[in-house]
Coordinates of C-alpha atoms in Angstrom, one line a residue:
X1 CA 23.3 -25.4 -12.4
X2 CA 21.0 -27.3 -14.2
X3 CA 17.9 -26.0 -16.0
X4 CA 14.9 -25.8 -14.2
X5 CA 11.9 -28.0 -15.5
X6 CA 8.9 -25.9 -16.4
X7 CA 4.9 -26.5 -17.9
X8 CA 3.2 -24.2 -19.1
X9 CA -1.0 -24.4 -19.3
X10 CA -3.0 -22.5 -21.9
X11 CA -1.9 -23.0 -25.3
X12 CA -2.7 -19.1 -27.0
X13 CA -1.4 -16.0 -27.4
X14 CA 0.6 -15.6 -24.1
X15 CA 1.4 -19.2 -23.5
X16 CA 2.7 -19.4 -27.4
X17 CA 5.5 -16.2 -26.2
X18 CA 6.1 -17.2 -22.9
X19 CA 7.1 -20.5 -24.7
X20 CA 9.9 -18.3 -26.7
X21 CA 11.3 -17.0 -23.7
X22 CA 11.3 -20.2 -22.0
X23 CA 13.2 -21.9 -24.6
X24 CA 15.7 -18.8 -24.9
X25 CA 16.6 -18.8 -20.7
X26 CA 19.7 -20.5 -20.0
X27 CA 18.0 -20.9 -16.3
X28 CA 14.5 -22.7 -18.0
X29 CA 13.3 -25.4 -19.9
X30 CA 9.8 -26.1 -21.0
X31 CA 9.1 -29.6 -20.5
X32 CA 5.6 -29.6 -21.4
X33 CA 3.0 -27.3 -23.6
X34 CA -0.5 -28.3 -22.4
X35 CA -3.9 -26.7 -23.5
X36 CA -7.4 -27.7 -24.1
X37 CA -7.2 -27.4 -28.2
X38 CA -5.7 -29.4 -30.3
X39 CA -6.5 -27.0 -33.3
X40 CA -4.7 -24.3 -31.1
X41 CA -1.7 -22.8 -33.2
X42 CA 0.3 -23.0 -30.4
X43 CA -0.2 -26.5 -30.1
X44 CA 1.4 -26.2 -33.8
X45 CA 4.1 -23.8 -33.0
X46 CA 4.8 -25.3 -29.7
X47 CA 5.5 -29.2 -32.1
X48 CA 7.0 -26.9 -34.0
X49 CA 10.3 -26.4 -31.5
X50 CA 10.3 -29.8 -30.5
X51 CA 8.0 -29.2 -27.3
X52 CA 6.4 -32.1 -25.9
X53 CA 2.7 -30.8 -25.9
X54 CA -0.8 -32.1 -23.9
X55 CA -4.3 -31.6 -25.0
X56 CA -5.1 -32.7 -21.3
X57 CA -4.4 -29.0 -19.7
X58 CA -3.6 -29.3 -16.2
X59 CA -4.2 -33.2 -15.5
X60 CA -1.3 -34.1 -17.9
X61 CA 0.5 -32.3 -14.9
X62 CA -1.3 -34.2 -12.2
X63 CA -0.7 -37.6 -14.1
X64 CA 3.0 -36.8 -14.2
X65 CA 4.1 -34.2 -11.4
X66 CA 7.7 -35.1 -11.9
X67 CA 6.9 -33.6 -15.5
X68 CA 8.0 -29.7 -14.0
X69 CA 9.3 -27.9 -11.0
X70 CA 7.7 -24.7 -12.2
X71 CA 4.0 -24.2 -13.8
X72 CA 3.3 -21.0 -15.7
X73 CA -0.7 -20.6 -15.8
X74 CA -1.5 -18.9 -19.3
X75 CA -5.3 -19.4 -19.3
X76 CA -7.5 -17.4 -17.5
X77 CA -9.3 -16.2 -14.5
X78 CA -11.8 -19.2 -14.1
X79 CA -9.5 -21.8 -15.1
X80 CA -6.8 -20.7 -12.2
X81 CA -9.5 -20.6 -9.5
X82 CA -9.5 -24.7 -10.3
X83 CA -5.9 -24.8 -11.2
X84 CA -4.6 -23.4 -8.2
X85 CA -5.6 -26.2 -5.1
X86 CA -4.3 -28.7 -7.6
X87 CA -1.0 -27.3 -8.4
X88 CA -0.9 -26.3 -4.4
X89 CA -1.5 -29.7 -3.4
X90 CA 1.4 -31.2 -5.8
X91 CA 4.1 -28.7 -4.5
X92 CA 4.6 -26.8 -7.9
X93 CA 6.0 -23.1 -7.6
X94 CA 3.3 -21.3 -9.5
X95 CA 3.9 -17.9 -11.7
X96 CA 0.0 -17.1 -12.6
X97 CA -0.4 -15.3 -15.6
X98 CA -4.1 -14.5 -15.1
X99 CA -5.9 -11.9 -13.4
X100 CA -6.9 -14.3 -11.0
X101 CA -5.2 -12.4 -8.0
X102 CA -5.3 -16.3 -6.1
X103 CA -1.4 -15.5 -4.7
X104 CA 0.7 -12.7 -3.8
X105 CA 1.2 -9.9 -6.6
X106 CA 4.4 -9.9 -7.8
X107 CA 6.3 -6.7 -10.1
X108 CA 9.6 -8.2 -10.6
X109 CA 11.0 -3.9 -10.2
X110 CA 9.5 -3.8 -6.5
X111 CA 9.0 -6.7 -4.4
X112 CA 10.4 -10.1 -6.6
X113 CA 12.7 -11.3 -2.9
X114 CA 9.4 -11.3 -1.0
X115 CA 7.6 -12.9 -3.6
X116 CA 9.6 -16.2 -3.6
X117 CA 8.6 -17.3 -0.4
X118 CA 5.2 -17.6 -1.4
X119 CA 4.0 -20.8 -3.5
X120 CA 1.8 -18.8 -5.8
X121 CA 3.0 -15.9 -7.7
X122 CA 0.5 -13.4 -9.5
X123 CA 1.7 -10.7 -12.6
X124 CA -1.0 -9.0 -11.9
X125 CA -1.6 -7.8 -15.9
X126 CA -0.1 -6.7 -18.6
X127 CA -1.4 -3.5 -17.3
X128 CA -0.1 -3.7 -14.0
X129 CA 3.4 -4.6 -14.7
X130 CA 3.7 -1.4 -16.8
X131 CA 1.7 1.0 -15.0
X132 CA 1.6 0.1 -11.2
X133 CA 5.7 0.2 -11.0
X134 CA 5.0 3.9 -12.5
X135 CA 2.2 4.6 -9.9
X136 CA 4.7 3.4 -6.9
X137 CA 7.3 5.7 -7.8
X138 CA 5.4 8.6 -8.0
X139 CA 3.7 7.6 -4.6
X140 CA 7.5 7.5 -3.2
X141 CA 7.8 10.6 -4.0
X142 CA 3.9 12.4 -3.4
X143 CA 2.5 10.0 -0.6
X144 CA 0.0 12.4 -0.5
X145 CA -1.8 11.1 -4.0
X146 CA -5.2 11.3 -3.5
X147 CA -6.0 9.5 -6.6
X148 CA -4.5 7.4 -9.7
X149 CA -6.3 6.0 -12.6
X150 CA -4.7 3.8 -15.3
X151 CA -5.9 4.1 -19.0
X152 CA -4.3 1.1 -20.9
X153 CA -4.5 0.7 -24.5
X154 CA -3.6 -2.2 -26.3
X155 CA -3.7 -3.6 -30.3
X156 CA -7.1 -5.7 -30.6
X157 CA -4.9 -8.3 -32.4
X158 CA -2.7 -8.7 -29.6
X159 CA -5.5 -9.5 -27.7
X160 CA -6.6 -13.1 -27.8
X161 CA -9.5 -15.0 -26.3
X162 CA -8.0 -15.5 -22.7
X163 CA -7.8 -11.6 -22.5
X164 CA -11.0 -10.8 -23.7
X165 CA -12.7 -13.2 -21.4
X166 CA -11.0 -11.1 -18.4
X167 CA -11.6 -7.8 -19.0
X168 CA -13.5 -7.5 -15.9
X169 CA -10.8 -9.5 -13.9
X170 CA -8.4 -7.2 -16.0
X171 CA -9.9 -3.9 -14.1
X172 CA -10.5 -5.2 -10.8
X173 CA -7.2 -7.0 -10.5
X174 CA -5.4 -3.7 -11.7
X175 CA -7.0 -1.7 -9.8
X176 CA -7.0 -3.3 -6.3
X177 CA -2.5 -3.4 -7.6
X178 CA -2.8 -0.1 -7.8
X179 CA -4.0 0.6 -4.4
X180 CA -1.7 -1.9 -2.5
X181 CA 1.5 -0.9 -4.1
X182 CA 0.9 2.6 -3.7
X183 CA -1.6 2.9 0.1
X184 CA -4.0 5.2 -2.1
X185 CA -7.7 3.8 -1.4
X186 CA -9.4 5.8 -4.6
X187 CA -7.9 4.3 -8.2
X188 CA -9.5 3.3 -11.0
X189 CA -8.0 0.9 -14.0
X190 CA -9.1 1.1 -17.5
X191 CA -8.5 -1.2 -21.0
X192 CA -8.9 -0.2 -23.9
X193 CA -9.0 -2.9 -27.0
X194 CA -8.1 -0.5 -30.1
X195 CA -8.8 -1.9 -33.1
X196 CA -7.3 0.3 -35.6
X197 CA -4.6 -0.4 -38.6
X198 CA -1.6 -0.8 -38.1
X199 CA -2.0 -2.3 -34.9
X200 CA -1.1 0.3 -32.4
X201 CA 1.7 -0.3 -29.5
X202 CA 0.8 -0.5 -25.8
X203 CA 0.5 2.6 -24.3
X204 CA -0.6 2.9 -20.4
X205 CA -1.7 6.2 -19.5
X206 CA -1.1 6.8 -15.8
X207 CA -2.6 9.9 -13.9
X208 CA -2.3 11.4 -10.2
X209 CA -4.3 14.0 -8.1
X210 CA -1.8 16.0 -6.1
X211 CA -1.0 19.1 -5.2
X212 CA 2.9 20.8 -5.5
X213 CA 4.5 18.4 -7.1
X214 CA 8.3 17.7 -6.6
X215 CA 8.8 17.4 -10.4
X216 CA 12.6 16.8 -10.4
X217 CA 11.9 14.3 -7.6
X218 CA 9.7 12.8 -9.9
X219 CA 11.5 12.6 -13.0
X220 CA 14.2 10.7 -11.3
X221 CA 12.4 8.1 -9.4
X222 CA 10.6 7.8 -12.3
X223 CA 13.7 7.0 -14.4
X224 CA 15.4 5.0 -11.8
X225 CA 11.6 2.7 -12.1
X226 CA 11.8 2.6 -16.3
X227 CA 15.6 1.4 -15.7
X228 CA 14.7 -1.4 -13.3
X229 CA 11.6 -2.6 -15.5
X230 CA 13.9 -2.1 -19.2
X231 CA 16.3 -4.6 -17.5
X232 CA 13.7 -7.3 -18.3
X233 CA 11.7 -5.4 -20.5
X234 CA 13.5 -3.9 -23.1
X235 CA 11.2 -2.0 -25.1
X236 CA 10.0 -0.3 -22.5
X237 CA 10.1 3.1 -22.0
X238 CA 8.5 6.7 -21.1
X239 CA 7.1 8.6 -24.1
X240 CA 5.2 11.7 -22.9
X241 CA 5.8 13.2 -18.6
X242 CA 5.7 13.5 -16.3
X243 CA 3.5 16.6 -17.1
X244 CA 1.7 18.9 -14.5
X245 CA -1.2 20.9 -15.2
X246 CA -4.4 21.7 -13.3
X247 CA -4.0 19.5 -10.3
X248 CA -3.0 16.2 -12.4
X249 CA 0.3 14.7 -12.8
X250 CA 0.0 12.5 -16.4
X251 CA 2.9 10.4 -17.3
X252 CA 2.4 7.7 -20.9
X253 CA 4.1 4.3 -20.8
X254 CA 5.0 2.7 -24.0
X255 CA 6.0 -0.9 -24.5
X256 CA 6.9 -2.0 -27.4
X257 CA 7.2 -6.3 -27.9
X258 CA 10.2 -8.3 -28.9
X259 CA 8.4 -9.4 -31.6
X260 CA 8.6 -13.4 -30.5
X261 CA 5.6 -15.1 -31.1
X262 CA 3.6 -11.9 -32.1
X263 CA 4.4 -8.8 -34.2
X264 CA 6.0 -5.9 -31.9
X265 CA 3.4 -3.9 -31.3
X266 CA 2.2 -6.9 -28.8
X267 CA 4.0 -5.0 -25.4
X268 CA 1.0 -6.2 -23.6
X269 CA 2.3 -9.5 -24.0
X270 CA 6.1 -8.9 -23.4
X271 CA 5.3 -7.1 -20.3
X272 CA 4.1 -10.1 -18.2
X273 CA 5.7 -12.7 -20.1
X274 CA 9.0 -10.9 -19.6
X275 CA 8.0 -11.0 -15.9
X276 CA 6.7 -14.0 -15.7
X277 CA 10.5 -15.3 -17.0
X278 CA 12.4 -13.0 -14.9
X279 CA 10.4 -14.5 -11.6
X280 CA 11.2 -17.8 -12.9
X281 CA 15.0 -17.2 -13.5
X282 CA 15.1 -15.8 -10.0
X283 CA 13.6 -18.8 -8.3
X284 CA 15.5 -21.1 -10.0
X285 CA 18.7 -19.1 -8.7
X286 CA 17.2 -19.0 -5.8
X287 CA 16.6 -22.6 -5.3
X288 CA 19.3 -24.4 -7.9

């Protein structure tokens, strides 16, 4: 089977690793790097490995749609809303980095089959894929959950212009993920930007309301989840939990990077690029 032909659109932080992975996947090819900027370093890096790059984001895709089967969106919230009918309209397969929340939500871990019928695929966020699959799990076990909240903290310096300029879409995306992969109506999603030195490593704090909790239960669908996601994700993993006191279950997430395009202690960006990949992979198997 031959490689799959893939663009990718927005040039920064999460474009620049997803470009690594790309390149790496003996399933994908990139076939074109396209941005807004030509001043972007990931223009540079992206020259670099021999990528053919665009400063004409998505119409460099429209002016040659048998550029790429698959389009990875890397930009951001806005730009997806007007990326989305044009990408629709020329047949790609879409993997939507953004908190846009324009096509089905997608965790590789829980429903990736389902996901592949659809023409537009959303990650959700980097907090989502780490935390929601944790929050679904627990749910399995306790469907009586009367509340989760997600508290994600992240390096500032991971965190590059795209991600700053969602961190409303960031909550409200997360959040609304939270309620549809576990049925609870009342959750709340939180980011936190931490600026401190060293740069610290994702961590995704996720907390339940419930009462008489199965903890054995617990700890192993919890494990069987961290197996699925460290499939694709290898650095991550469960550092403190699940813990029971007062009424609230707290279990901490850490995801430490591959170190790619960006210092390890980037998780937030492994954990959807990783995903973004994996859903790629499979659709190409899918459809080779």
């Amino acid at each position: 089977m031959g490689k799959a032909k893939v663009a990718i659109i927005g040039t920064g932080n999460i474009g620049a690793d997803l470009l690594v992975k790309v390149q790496r996947s003996e399933f994908l090819e990139c076939t074109l790097f396209t941005g807004r900027n030509p001043d972007s370093p990931g223009i540079e890096f992206a020259k670099n490995m021999g990528v053919n790059v665009s400063y004409e984001s998505i119409q460099a895709i429209e002016d040659d749609p048998d550029c790429c089967d698959i389009v990875f969106d890397a930009t951001s919230a806005r730009a997806h809303l007007y990326h989305a009918p044009i990408l629709e309209k020329l047949g790609k397969f879409t993997i939507d980095l953004t908190p846009a929340h324009v096509g089905v939500m997608c965790i590789p871990a829980i429903n990736m089959e389902e996901c592949l019928e659809y023409q537009n695929v959303n990650t959700i966020t980097c907090g989502g894929q780490a935390a929601v699959p944790i929050a679904h799990a627990i749910s399995r076990v306790h469907p009586d959950v009367s509340y989760f909240e997600l508290v994600a903290s992240i390096s500032s310096k991971s965190a590059g212009a795209g991600t700053r300029a969602n961190i409303d879409e960031f909550t409200q995306t997360t959040r609304v993920a939270l309620s549809e992969f576990t049925g609870v109506k009342k959750t709340k999603a939180i980011i936190i930007l931490n600026p401190a030195r060293p740069p610290v490593i994702m961590r995704n704090t996720i907390r339940a309301q419930l009462e008489n909790p199965k903890m054995d239960e617990l700890k192993l669908e919890i494990e069987k989840m961290v197996k699925k996601i460290a499939a694709y994700v290898p650095g991550y993993r469960v550092v403190v939990g699940p813990l029971y006191e007062n009424g609230r279950l707290t279990t901490v997430i850490e995801v430490e990077g591959l170190g790619d395009y960006l210092p390890k202690y980037s998780g937030n960006l492994d954990i959807i690029t990783c995903a973004s990949v994996d859903i790629a992979e499979a659709y190409t198997k899918r459809n080779g």
